[in-house]
mmCIF file of C-alpha atoms in Angstrom:
data_model
loop_
_atom_site.group_PDB
_atom_site.id
_atom_site.type_symbol
_atom_site.label_atom_id
_atom_site.label_comp_id
_atom_site.label_asym_id
_atom_site.label_seq_id
_atom_site.Cartn_x
_atom_site.Cartn_y
_atom_site.Cartn_z
ATOM 1 C CA UNK F 1 74.583 -66.267 -23.059
ATOM 2 C CA UNK F 2 72.970 -63.795 -20.645
ATOM 3 C CA UNK F 3 74.074 -61.091 -22.942
ATOM 4 C CA UNK F 4 72.324 -63.046 -26.043
ATOM 5 C CA UNK F 5 69.147 -63.267 -23.859
ATOM 6 C CA UNK F 6 69.225 -59.563 -22.974
ATOM 7 C CA UNK F 7 69.943 -58.899 -26.654
ATOM 8 C CA UNK F 8 66.860 -61.189 -27.741
ATOM 9 C CA UNK F 9 64.733 -59.292 -24.867
ATOM 10 C CA UNK F 10 65.627 -55.985 -26.654
ATOM 11 C CA UNK F 11 64.434 -56.954 -29.943
ATOM 12 C CA UNK F 12 61.214 -58.343 -28.420
ATOM 13 C CA UNK F 13 60.167 -55.101 -26.811
ATOM 14 C CA UNK F 14 61.158 -53.235 -29.762
ATOM 15 C CA UNK F 15 59.187 -55.298 -31.833
ATOM 16 C CA UNK F 16 56.283 -55.275 -29.527
ATOM 17 C CA UNK F 17 56.574 -51.709 -29.211
ATOM 18 C CA UNK F 18 56.562 -50.656 -32.661
ATOM 19 C CA UNK F 19 53.894 -53.007 -33.537
ATOM 20 C CA UNK F 20 51.690 -51.539 -30.703
ATOM 21 C CA UNK F 21 52.413 -47.829 -32.041
ATOM 22 C CA UNK F 22 51.787 -48.303 -35.552
ATOM 23 C CA UNK F 23 48.663 -50.579 -35.293
ATOM 24 C CA UNK F 24 47.385 -47.810 -33.065
ATOM 25 C CA UNK F 25 48.340 -45.163 -35.747
ATOM 26 C CA UNK F 26 46.528 -47.359 -38.254
ATOM 27 C CA UNK F 27 43.394 -47.721 -36.325
ATOM 28 C CA UNK F 28 43.615 -43.792 -35.739
ATOM 29 C CA UNK F 29 43.812 -43.369 -39.400
ATOM 30 C CA UNK F 30 40.865 -45.387 -40.209
ATOM 31 C CA UNK F 31 43.424 -47.955 -41.940
ATOM 32 C CA UNK F 32 44.458 -45.291 -44.180
ATOM 33 C CA UNK F 33 40.831 -44.939 -45.597
ATOM 34 C CA UNK F 34 40.098 -41.533 -44.018
ATOM 35 C CA UNK F 35 39.163 -38.474 -45.973
ATOM 36 C CA UNK F 36 41.689 -35.931 -47.222
ATOM 37 C CA UNK F 37 43.375 -34.040 -44.200
ATOM 38 C CA UNK F 38 44.901 -30.476 -44.439
ATOM 39 C CA UNK F 39 47.176 -30.446 -47.527
ATOM 40 C CA UNK F 40 46.717 -33.895 -48.659
ATOM 41 C CA UNK F 41 43.743 -32.782 -51.254
ATOM 42 C CA UNK F 42 46.179 -30.615 -53.026
ATOM 43 C CA UNK F 43 49.016 -32.988 -52.790
ATOM 44 C CA UNK F 44 46.748 -35.794 -54.337
ATOM 45 C CA UNK F 45 45.365 -33.672 -56.943
ATOM 46 C CA UNK F 46 49.078 -32.830 -58.211
ATOM 47 C CA UNK F 47 49.930 -36.509 -57.840
ATOM 48 C CA UNK F 48 47.263 -36.902 -60.314
ATOM 49 C CA UNK F 49 49.018 -35.116 -62.600
ATOM 50 C CA UNK F 50 51.818 -37.639 -62.877
ATOM 51 C CA UNK F 51 49.647 -40.761 -62.866
ATOM 52 C CA UNK F 52 48.883 -40.649 -66.624
ATOM 53 C CA UNK F 53 52.037 -41.887 -67.849
ATOM 54 C CA UNK F 54 55.099 -44.016 -66.787
ATOM 55 C CA UNK F 55 57.618 -41.370 -67.165
ATOM 56 C CA UNK F 56 56.926 -37.619 -66.501
ATOM 57 C CA UNK F 57 57.391 -35.025 -69.296
ATOM 58 C CA UNK F 58 60.319 -32.116 -68.597
ATOM 59 C CA UNK F 59 57.212 -29.674 -68.962
ATOM 60 C CA UNK F 60 55.133 -31.889 -66.115
ATOM 61 C CA UNK F 61 57.902 -31.560 -63.773
ATOM 62 C CA UNK F 62 58.634 -27.965 -64.304
ATOM 63 C CA UNK F 63 55.346 -26.525 -63.626
ATOM 64 C CA UNK F 64 52.959 -27.800 -61.271
ATOM 65 C CA UNK F 65 50.601 -26.574 -58.434
ATOM 66 C CA UNK F 66 53.104 -27.439 -55.342
ATOM 67 C CA UNK F 67 56.074 -25.362 -54.252
ATOM 68 C CA UNK F 68 58.111 -28.100 -53.114
ATOM 69 C CA UNK F 69 60.366 -30.149 -55.657
ATOM 70 C CA UNK F 70 58.322 -32.933 -57.264
ATOM 71 C CA UNK F 71 59.637 -36.394 -56.465
ATOM 72 C CA UNK F 72 56.992 -37.291 -54.145
ATOM 73 C CA UNK F 73 54.347 -36.450 -56.462
ATOM 74 C CA UNK F 74 55.951 -38.126 -59.062
ATOM 75 C CA UNK F 75 56.323 -41.389 -56.863
ATOM 76 C CA UNK F 76 52.331 -40.901 -55.664
ATOM 77 C CA UNK F 77 51.450 -40.784 -59.336
ATOM 78 C CA UNK F 78 53.484 -43.725 -60.387
ATOM 79 C CA UNK F 79 51.768 -45.964 -57.694
ATOM 80 C CA UNK F 80 48.335 -44.608 -58.734
ATOM 81 C CA UNK F 81 49.464 -45.377 -62.665
ATOM 82 C CA UNK F 82 50.425 -49.071 -61.406
ATOM 83 C CA UNK F 83 47.729 -50.182 -58.637
ATOM 84 C CA UNK F 84 44.656 -47.394 -59.127
ATOM 85 C CA UNK F 85 44.445 -47.620 -55.436
ATOM 86 C CA UNK F 86 43.794 -43.825 -54.985
ATOM 87 C CA UNK F 87 45.487 -42.233 -52.012
ATOM 88 C CA UNK F 88 45.729 -45.016 -49.865
ATOM 89 C CA UNK F 89 48.945 -46.534 -51.829
ATOM 90 C CA UNK F 90 50.688 -43.397 -51.035
ATOM 91 C CA UNK F 91 49.571 -43.056 -47.628
ATOM 92 C CA UNK F 92 50.550 -47.037 -47.190
ATOM 93 C CA UNK F 93 54.391 -45.834 -48.843
ATOM 94 C CA UNK F 94 54.898 -43.256 -46.225
ATOM 95 C CA UNK F 95 53.751 -45.496 -43.462
ATOM 96 C CA UNK F 96 56.157 -48.299 -44.446
ATOM 97 C CA UNK F 97 58.739 -45.752 -44.684
ATOM 98 C CA UNK F 98 58.012 -44.194 -41.308
ATOM 99 C CA UNK F 99 58.351 -47.837 -39.818
ATOM 100 C CA UNK F 100 61.867 -48.269 -42.073
ATOM 101 C CA UNK F 101 63.444 -45.267 -40.355
ATOM 102 C CA UNK F 102 62.568 -46.254 -37.084
ATOM 103 C CA UNK F 103 64.154 -49.869 -37.588
ATOM 104 C CA UNK F 104 67.211 -48.136 -39.018
ATOM 105 C CA UNK F 105 67.470 -45.890 -36.037
ATOM 106 C CA UNK F 106 66.497 -48.321 -33.277
ATOM 107 C CA UNK F 107 66.948 -51.810 -33.786
ATOM 108 C CA UNK F 108 69.071 -53.214 -31.081
ATOM 109 C CA UNK F 109 72.422 -54.423 -32.009
ATOM 110 C CA UNK F 110 74.527 -57.037 -30.144
ATOM 111 C CA UNK F 111 77.633 -54.531 -30.634
ATOM 112 C CA UNK F 112 77.863 -51.022 -31.318
ATOM 113 C CA UNK F 113 76.014 -48.002 -29.697
ATOM 114 C CA UNK F 114 73.948 -48.303 -26.656
ATOM 115 C CA UNK F 115 70.447 -46.778 -26.461
ATOM 116 C CA UNK F 116 69.297 -47.446 -29.958
ATOM 117 C CA UNK F 117 65.837 -47.963 -28.668
ATOM 118 C CA UNK F 118 65.666 -44.681 -26.704
ATOM 119 C CA UNK F 119 66.963 -42.929 -30.113
ATOM 120 C CA UNK F 120 63.878 -44.429 -31.505
ATOM 121 C CA UNK F 121 61.759 -43.054 -28.660
ATOM 122 C CA UNK F 122 63.181 -39.762 -29.100
ATOM 123 C CA UNK F 123 62.114 -39.789 -32.631
ATOM 124 C CA UNK F 124 58.791 -40.950 -32.170
ATOM 125 C CA UNK F 125 58.273 -38.069 -29.346
ATOM 126 C CA UNK F 126 58.569 -35.820 -32.211
ATOM 127 C CA UNK F 127 54.930 -35.030 -32.577
ATOM 128 C CA UNK F 128 54.724 -34.194 -36.446
ATOM 129 C CA UNK F 129 56.618 -37.726 -37.515
ATOM 130 C CA UNK F 130 53.567 -40.008 -36.473
ATOM 131 C CA UNK F 131 51.495 -37.165 -37.836
ATOM 132 C CA UNK F 132 52.816 -37.182 -41.173
ATOM 133 C CA UNK F 133 53.703 -41.076 -41.264
ATOM 134 C CA UNK F 134 50.198 -42.167 -42.676
ATOM 135 C CA UNK F 135 49.291 -39.537 -44.662
ATOM 136 C CA UNK F 136 49.960 -38.174 -48.185
ATOM 137 C CA UNK F 137 52.836 -35.707 -47.227
ATOM 138 C CA UNK F 138 56.482 -35.389 -48.572
ATOM 139 C CA UNK F 139 58.394 -35.760 -45.462
ATOM 140 C CA UNK F 140 58.827 -39.434 -45.134
ATOM 141 C CA UNK F 141 60.138 -39.778 -48.883
ATOM 142 C CA UNK F 142 62.538 -36.835 -48.280
ATOM 143 C CA UNK F 143 63.791 -38.438 -44.729
ATOM 144 C CA UNK F 144 64.458 -41.842 -46.182
ATOM 145 C CA UNK F 145 66.581 -40.311 -48.859
ATOM 146 C CA UNK F 146 68.251 -38.126 -45.980
ATOM 147 C CA UNK F 147 68.979 -40.912 -43.996
ATOM 148 C CA UNK F 148 69.938 -43.299 -46.850
ATOM 149 C CA UNK F 149 72.356 -40.267 -47.560
ATOM 150 C CA UNK F 150 74.165 -40.042 -44.351
ATOM 151 C CA UNK F 151 74.179 -43.986 -43.434
ATOM 152 C CA UNK F 152 75.949 -43.948 -46.998
ATOM 153 C CA UNK F 153 78.590 -40.937 -45.870
ATOM 154 C CA UNK F 154 79.491 -42.503 -42.385
ATOM 155 C CA UNK F 155 80.439 -46.026 -44.566
ATOM 156 C CA UNK F 156 82.198 -43.998 -47.134
ATOM 157 C CA UNK F 157 80.076 -44.727 -49.903
ATOM 158 C CA UNK F 158 80.491 -41.228 -51.347
ATOM 159 C CA UNK F 159 78.599 -41.811 -54.829
ATOM 160 C CA UNK F 160 75.620 -43.377 -53.128
ATOM 161 C CA UNK F 161 75.449 -40.584 -50.590
ATOM 162 C CA UNK F 162 75.455 -38.226 -53.405
ATOM 163 C CA UNK F 163 72.526 -39.693 -55.099
ATOM 164 C CA UNK F 164 70.479 -40.163 -52.156
ATOM 165 C CA UNK F 165 70.961 -36.417 -51.300
ATOM 166 C CA UNK F 166 70.057 -35.320 -54.898
ATOM 167 C CA UNK F 167 67.066 -37.471 -54.694
ATOM 168 C CA UNK F 168 66.417 -36.061 -51.130
ATOM 169 C CA UNK F 169 66.594 -32.358 -52.529
ATOM 170 C CA UNK F 170 64.216 -33.485 -55.428
ATOM 171 C CA UNK F 171 61.647 -34.338 -52.701
ATOM 172 C CA UNK F 172 61.986 -31.091 -50.459
ATOM 173 C CA UNK F 173 64.096 -27.963 -51.397
ATOM 174 C CA UNK F 174 65.257 -27.665 -47.685
ATOM 175 C CA UNK F 175 67.058 -30.942 -47.836
ATOM 176 C CA UNK F 176 69.573 -29.089 -49.301
ATOM 177 C CA UNK F 177 70.891 -28.162 -45.933
ATOM 178 C CA UNK F 178 72.306 -31.543 -45.046
ATOM 179 C CA UNK F 179 74.765 -32.072 -47.954
ATOM 180 C CA UNK F 180 75.890 -28.400 -47.521
ATOM 181 C CA UNK F 181 76.598 -29.227 -43.791
ATOM 182 C CA UNK F 182 78.493 -32.210 -44.539
ATOM 183 C CA UNK F 183 80.660 -30.268 -47.271
ATOM 184 C CA UNK F 184 81.671 -27.641 -44.894
ATOM 185 C CA UNK F 185 82.361 -29.537 -42.488
ATOM 186 C CA UNK F 186 84.633 -32.250 -44.280
ATOM 187 C CA UNK F 187 86.035 -29.084 -46.546
ATOM 188 C CA UNK F 188 86.809 -27.273 -43.148
ATOM 189 C CA UNK F 189 88.680 -30.540 -41.896
ATOM 190 C CA UNK F 190 90.784 -30.675 -44.844
ATOM 191 C CA UNK F 191 91.685 -26.902 -44.537
ATOM 192 C CA UNK F 192 92.491 -27.392 -40.960
ATOM 193 C CA UNK F 193 94.665 -30.623 -41.719
ATOM 194 C CA UNK F 194 96.424 -28.549 -44.825
ATOM 195 C CA UNK F 195 97.304 -25.517 -42.561
ATOM 196 C CA UNK F 196 98.421 -27.663 -39.544
ATOM 197 C CA UNK F 197 102.116 -27.404 -39.133
ATOM 198 C CA UNK F 198 102.028 -31.254 -38.325
ATOM 199 C CA UNK F 199 100.933 -31.898 -41.749
ATOM 200 C CA UNK F 200 101.882 -28.974 -43.995
ATOM 201 C CA UNK F 201 105.154 -31.207 -45.070
ATOM 202 C CA UNK F 202 103.363 -34.413 -45.996
ATOM 203 C CA UNK F 203 100.864 -32.334 -48.241
ATOM 204 C CA UNK F 204 103.451 -30.849 -49.811
ATOM 205 C CA UNK F 205 105.224 -33.870 -50.515
ATOM 206 C CA UNK F 206 102.376 -35.633 -51.843
ATOM 207 C CA UNK F 207 100.396 -32.976 -53.543
ATOM 208 C CA UNK F 208 96.832 -32.647 -53.640
ATOM 209 C CA UNK F 209 94.820 -35.988 -54.867
ATOM 210 C CA UNK F 210 91.449 -35.317 -56.018
ATOM 211 C CA UNK F 211 90.910 -39.096 -55.827
ATOM 212 C CA UNK F 212 90.965 -38.715 -51.719
ATOM 213 C CA UNK F 213 88.599 -35.634 -51.848
ATOM 214 C CA UNK F 214 85.288 -37.206 -52.045
ATOM 215 C CA UNK F 215 84.082 -36.661 -48.792
ATOM 216 C CA UNK F 216 83.392 -33.192 -49.491
ATOM 217 C CA UNK F 217 82.910 -33.095 -53.350
ATOM 218 C CA UNK F 218 80.251 -35.687 -53.367
ATOM 219 C CA UNK F 219 77.740 -33.855 -51.112
ATOM 220 C CA UNK F 220 79.069 -30.521 -52.945
ATOM 221 C CA UNK F 221 77.797 -31.900 -56.109
ATOM 222 C CA UNK F 222 74.391 -33.087 -54.432
ATOM 223 C CA UNK F 223 73.894 -29.525 -53.111
ATOM 224 C CA UNK F 224 74.544 -27.833 -56.621
ATOM 225 C CA UNK F 225 71.744 -30.057 -58.047
ATOM 226 C CA UNK F 226 69.129 -27.471 -56.637
ATOM 227 C CA UNK F 227 70.566 -25.519 -59.469
ATOM 228 C CA UNK F 228 68.870 -27.763 -61.850
ATOM 229 C CA UNK F 229 65.447 -26.967 -60.144
ATOM 230 C CA UNK F 230 65.795 -23.579 -60.067
ATOM 231 C CA UNK F 231 66.977 -23.573 -63.986
ATOM 232 C CA UNK F 232 63.617 -25.695 -64.791
ATOM 233 C CA UNK F 233 61.236 -23.702 -62.342
ATOM 234 C CA UNK F 234 62.691 -20.321 -63.638
ATOM 235 C CA UNK F 235 62.779 -19.209 -60.070
ATOM 236 C CA UNK F 236 62.580 -20.668 -56.555
ATOM 237 C CA UNK F 237 59.256 -22.733 -57.285
ATOM 238 C CA UNK F 238 56.984 -23.495 -59.860
ATOM 239 C CA UNK F 239 55.359 -20.629 -61.478
ATOM 240 C CA UNK F 240 52.000 -22.320 -61.694
ATOM 241 C CA UNK F 241 52.329 -22.897 -57.696
ATOM 242 C CA UNK F 242 53.293 -19.134 -57.206
ATOM 243 C CA UNK F 243 50.374 -18.087 -59.124
ATOM 244 C CA UNK F 244 47.493 -19.712 -57.668
ATOM 245 C CA UNK F 245 48.452 -20.058 -53.965
ATOM 246 C CA UNK F 246 49.071 -17.238 -51.584
ATOM 247 C CA UNK F 247 52.656 -17.658 -51.636
ATOM 248 C CA UNK F 248 54.759 -15.708 -49.058
ATOM 249 C CA UNK F 249 57.047 -13.190 -50.682
ATOM 250 C CA UNK F 250 60.128 -14.959 -48.991
ATOM 251 C CA UNK F 251 59.443 -17.946 -51.414
ATOM 252 C CA UNK F 252 58.942 -15.990 -54.509
ATOM 253 C CA UNK F 253 62.525 -14.287 -54.728
ATOM 254 C CA UNK F 254 65.879 -15.161 -53.923
ATOM 255 C CA UNK F 255 66.629 -11.826 -51.928
ATOM 256 C CA UNK F 256 63.810 -11.965 -49.819
ATOM 257 C CA UNK F 257 64.698 -13.377 -46.051
ATOM 258 C CA UNK F 258 62.842 -14.019 -42.806
ATOM 259 C CA UNK F 259 65.644 -13.964 -40.355
ATOM 260 C CA UNK F 260 63.809 -14.387 -37.419
ATOM 261 C CA UNK F 261 62.374 -17.620 -38.528
ATOM 262 C CA UNK F 262 65.877 -19.198 -38.244
ATOM 263 C CA UNK F 263 65.759 -18.224 -34.376
ATOM 264 C CA UNK F 264 62.010 -19.517 -34.002
ATOM 265 C CA UNK F 265 63.832 -22.802 -35.508
ATOM 266 C CA UNK F 266 66.547 -23.063 -33.005
ATOM 267 C CA UNK F 267 63.746 -22.989 -30.468
ATOM 268 C CA UNK F 268 61.741 -25.859 -32.047
ATOM 269 C CA UNK F 269 65.110 -27.722 -32.127
ATOM 270 C CA UNK F 270 64.844 -27.182 -28.363
ATOM 271 C CA UNK F 271 61.795 -28.340 -27.793
ATOM 272 C CA UNK F 272 61.547 -31.482 -29.907
ATOM 273 C CA UNK F 273 65.146 -32.699 -29.802
ATOM 274 C CA UNK F 274 67.086 -31.152 -27.161
ATOM 275 C CA UNK F 275 64.742 -31.734 -24.026
ATOM 276 C CA UNK F 276 63.600 -35.226 -25.354
ATOM 277 C CA UNK F 277 67.642 -36.293 -25.515
ATOM 278 C CA UNK F 278 68.008 -34.816 -22.135
ATOM 279 C CA UNK F 279 65.301 -36.778 -20.554
ATOM 280 C CA UNK F 280 66.133 -39.968 -22.358
ATOM 281 C CA UNK F 281 69.989 -39.679 -21.851
ATOM 282 C CA UNK F 282 71.574 -39.242 -18.397
ATOM 283 C CA UNK F 283 69.955 -36.270 -17.268
ATOM 284 C CA UNK F 284 71.335 -36.013 -13.786
ATOM 285 C CA UNK F 285 75.046 -36.480 -15.249
ATOM 286 C CA UNK F 286 74.138 -33.312 -17.591
ATOM 287 C CA UNK F 287 72.925 -31.333 -14.645
ATOM 288 C CA UNK F 288 75.801 -31.763 -12.523
ATOM 289 C CA UNK F 289 78.121 -30.964 -15.345
ATOM 290 C CA UNK F 290 76.586 -27.290 -15.250
ATOM 291 C CA UNK F 291 78.707 -26.689 -12.294
ATOM 292 C CA UNK F 292 81.985 -27.350 -14.183
ATOM 293 C CA UNK F 293 80.820 -25.687 -17.422
ATOM 294 C CA UNK F 294 79.217 -22.688 -16.002
ATOM 295 C CA UNK F 295 81.370 -20.141 -17.809
ATOM 296 C CA UNK F 296 80.185 -21.661 -21.039
ATOM 297 C CA UNK F 297 76.764 -21.083 -19.960
ATOM 298 C CA UNK F 298 77.052 -17.731 -19.263
ATOM 299 C CA UNK F 299 78.797 -16.908 -22.376
ATOM 300 C CA UNK F 300 76.298 -18.975 -24.630
ATOM 301 C CA UNK F 301 73.138 -17.194 -22.746
ATOM 302 C CA UNK F 302 74.950 -13.530 -23.399
ATOM 303 C CA UNK F 303 75.253 -14.858 -27.501
ATOM 304 C CA UNK F 304 71.468 -15.706 -27.480
ATOM 305 C CA UNK F 305 70.554 -12.663 -25.572
ATOM 306 C CA UNK F 306 72.495 -10.664 -28.518
ATOM 307 C CA UNK F 307 70.809 -12.881 -31.019
ATOM 308 C CA UNK F 308 67.535 -12.219 -29.887
ATOM 309 C CA UNK F 309 68.059 -8.325 -29.828
ATOM 310 C CA UNK F 310 69.436 -8.531 -33.257
ATOM 311 C CA UNK F 311 67.314 -10.982 -34.834
ATOM 312 C CA UNK F 312 63.780 -11.266 -32.837
ATOM 313 C CA UNK F 313 61.846 -14.308 -33.787
ATOM 314 C CA UNK F 314 58.937 -14.417 -35.728
ATOM 315 C CA UNK F 315 55.806 -13.597 -33.658
ATOM 316 C CA UNK F 316 53.296 -15.423 -35.630
ATOM 317 C CA UNK F 317 54.312 -19.133 -36.415
ATOM 318 C CA UNK F 318 52.570 -22.436 -37.023
ATOM 319 C CA UNK F 319 52.487 -25.561 -34.742
ATOM 320 C CA UNK F 320 52.265 -26.450 -30.768
ATOM 321 C CA UNK F 321 55.105 -24.061 -29.719
ATOM 322 C CA UNK F 322 52.949 -21.020 -31.222
ATOM 323 C CA UNK F 323 50.210 -22.442 -29.185
ATOM 324 C CA UNK F 324 52.032 -22.961 -26.068
ATOM 325 C CA UNK F 325 53.109 -19.118 -26.419
ATOM 326 C CA UNK F 326 49.679 -17.990 -27.094
ATOM 327 C CA UNK F 327 48.669 -18.977 -23.721
ATOM 328 C CA UNK F 328 50.930 -16.831 -21.977
ATOM 329 C CA UNK F 329 49.575 -13.404 -21.142
ATOM 330 C CA UNK F 330 52.636 -11.146 -21.726
ATOM 331 C CA UNK F 331 54.994 -10.917 -24.743
ATOM 332 C CA UNK F 332 57.813 -10.603 -22.354
ATOM 333 C CA UNK F 333 56.647 -14.260 -21.167
ATOM 334 C CA UNK F 334 56.259 -15.407 -25.014
ATOM 335 C CA UNK F 335 60.160 -14.334 -25.513
ATOM 336 C CA UNK F 336 61.610 -15.946 -22.454
ATOM 337 C CA UNK F 337 60.040 -19.336 -23.424
ATOM 338 C CA UNK F 338 61.785 -19.074 -27.091
ATOM 339 C CA UNK F 339 64.840 -17.628 -25.334
ATOM 340 C CA UNK F 340 65.037 -20.663 -23.048
ATOM 341 C CA UNK F 341 64.446 -23.078 -25.903
ATOM 342 C CA UNK F 342 66.948 -21.389 -27.932
ATOM 343 C CA UNK F 343 69.568 -20.995 -25.246
ATOM 344 C CA UNK F 344 68.855 -25.087 -24.806
ATOM 345 C CA UNK F 345 69.671 -25.744 -28.543
ATOM 346 C CA UNK F 346 72.816 -23.538 -28.444
ATOM 347 C CA UNK F 347 74.210 -25.065 -25.156
ATOM 348 C CA UNK F 348 73.453 -28.742 -26.802
ATOM 349 C CA UNK F 349 75.243 -27.818 -30.121
ATOM 350 C CA UNK F 350 78.073 -25.505 -29.099
ATOM 351 C CA UNK F 351 80.958 -27.952 -30.351
ATOM 352 C CA UNK F 352 81.846 -27.096 -34.077
ATOM 353 C CA UNK F 353 81.223 -30.577 -35.375
ATOM 354 C CA UNK F 354 78.811 -31.800 -38.483
ATOM 355 C CA UNK F 355 75.906 -31.970 -35.959
ATOM 356 C CA UNK F 356 76.390 -28.367 -35.308
ATOM 357 C CA UNK F 357 76.572 -27.618 -38.873
ATOM 358 C CA UNK F 358 73.356 -29.527 -39.496
ATOM 359 C CA UNK F 359 71.560 -27.289 -37.000
ATOM 360 C CA UNK F 360 73.275 -23.978 -38.420
ATOM 361 C CA UNK F 361 72.518 -24.795 -42.120
ATOM 362 C CA UNK F 362 68.988 -26.251 -41.602
ATOM 363 C CA UNK F 363 68.282 -22.882 -39.693
ATOM 364 C CA UNK F 364 69.533 -20.618 -42.112
ATOM 365 C CA UNK F 365 67.475 -22.370 -44.350
ATOM 366 C CA UNK F 366 64.553 -21.628 -42.619
ATOM 367 C CA UNK F 367 64.867 -18.020 -43.462
ATOM 368 C CA UNK F 368 63.344 -18.657 -46.959
ATOM 369 C CA UNK F 369 60.568 -21.018 -45.401
ATOM 370 C CA UNK F 370 57.229 -20.631 -43.839
ATOM 371 C CA UNK F 371 57.373 -20.503 -40.293
ATOM 372 C CA UNK F 372 56.240 -23.856 -39.028
ATOM 373 C CA UNK F 373 57.399 -26.511 -36.678
ATOM 374 C CA UNK F 374 57.038 -29.260 -39.132
ATOM 375 C CA UNK F 375 60.045 -28.644 -40.625
ATOM 376 C CA UNK F 376 62.182 -30.044 -37.626
ATOM 377 C CA UNK F 377 61.057 -33.530 -39.041
ATOM 378 C CA UNK F 378 63.939 -34.062 -40.962
ATOM 379 C CA UNK F 379 66.637 -32.724 -38.749
ATOM 380 C CA UNK F 380 65.193 -34.994 -36.030
ATOM 381 C CA UNK F 381 65.579 -37.840 -38.188
ATOM 382 C CA UNK F 382 69.082 -37.296 -39.199
ATOM 383 C CA UNK F 383 70.210 -36.367 -35.599
ATOM 384 C CA UNK F 384 68.316 -39.443 -33.986
ATOM 385 C CA UNK F 385 70.421 -41.736 -36.429
ATOM 386 C CA UNK F 386 73.568 -40.227 -35.823
ATOM 387 C CA UNK F 387 73.212 -40.637 -32.247
ATOM 388 C CA UNK F 388 72.065 -43.880 -32.422
ATOM 389 C CA UNK F 389 75.492 -45.016 -34.299
ATOM 390 C CA UNK F 390 77.357 -43.053 -31.586
ATOM 391 C CA UNK F 391 78.610 -40.542 -34.736
ATOM 392 C CA UNK F 392 79.760 -37.826 -31.807
ATOM 393 C CA UNK F 393 81.290 -40.186 -29.604
ATOM 394 C CA UNK F 394 83.375 -41.846 -32.482
ATOM 395 C CA UNK F 395 84.470 -38.226 -33.940
ATOM 396 C CA UNK F 396 85.673 -37.403 -30.214
ATOM 397 C CA UNK F 397 87.472 -40.667 -29.764
ATOM 398 C CA UNK F 398 89.110 -40.115 -33.147
ATOM 399 C CA UNK F 399 90.361 -36.666 -32.429
ATOM 400 C CA UNK F 400 91.730 -37.785 -28.677
ATOM 401 C CA UNK F 401 93.626 -40.696 -30.999
ATOM 402 C CA UNK F 402 94.970 -38.043 -33.372
ATOM 403 C CA UNK F 403 96.127 -35.741 -30.694
#
């Protein structure tokens, strides 16, 4: 009975908190009636090109004035075609998706992983999450499909997961990192099983059964869907967008890379995900564990130092991290701050598991991106979701049981 009362209190606190946060957000956004903000004007004009018919043509989805894949603009245009409410409908969709994601991550349950509300709080501590929640940006739609993809994956619904990731990539090219991470993790686990002396005889007797390989085949198929967009665009992005925008060279050609941006991204993950997680989940215990894992800390610090020497971070980025480093008087202090944040990320995700692959592949993907803190939002959504369901704890428990 006391557990039931405690659970009901948690739900009440969660509902009250989420309501207060989003009412305040709506009020701050003039209840979605405010003027265009930053890229909203350009995004809305592109959305209008998809508002004159129910089903877009191949020509319209292959050449338009934005760099990212077109699904969000098609959705916004579809809402305008149906309701004719202007930009408000798209903004409303984004805020509904934002609230839905917070509920998926944070809604208290009677059984399962503790700390779900703290996971939702950790997500809301990422400043760009609420910043994009009530505006006509593409992140919320992409994040909604990404979290659907992972929710389906952990429930072994691999066809639905594949479709969700295809739609996520159709919303933002950088969502490619998530199915690639899952495919690498699952295929790597399969290879370890095959090569293990304990399992080799079993695989020889049973043979290779394709029907059991959906855990890595489905995300691989989803990842390959990016090739359809490259074919339609005749490149990495629509020709119209690269012609009229001041597009960085790294986003125009396949071979152009900015390795330093991947290092910046590791620092951003440290600031927006690792530090909030440390603050919310047993910080004293984690500090005490440093005494027993000091060798790992020294080794990781040395590896991070080599990384900074080989691939220095980009000096010019966009976002709060860049604003903070801009206040520091010397380049040495700026690099020290970025190094410290990167070290936190590497210490947190040193174990070779799915979460680590998510960080690695998103970091590698950033070599093709404009250096901007906002790209951490989908990673924050996915990592807080996996933490809310206790994914890492489940995997460790399964490994101990197998061993």
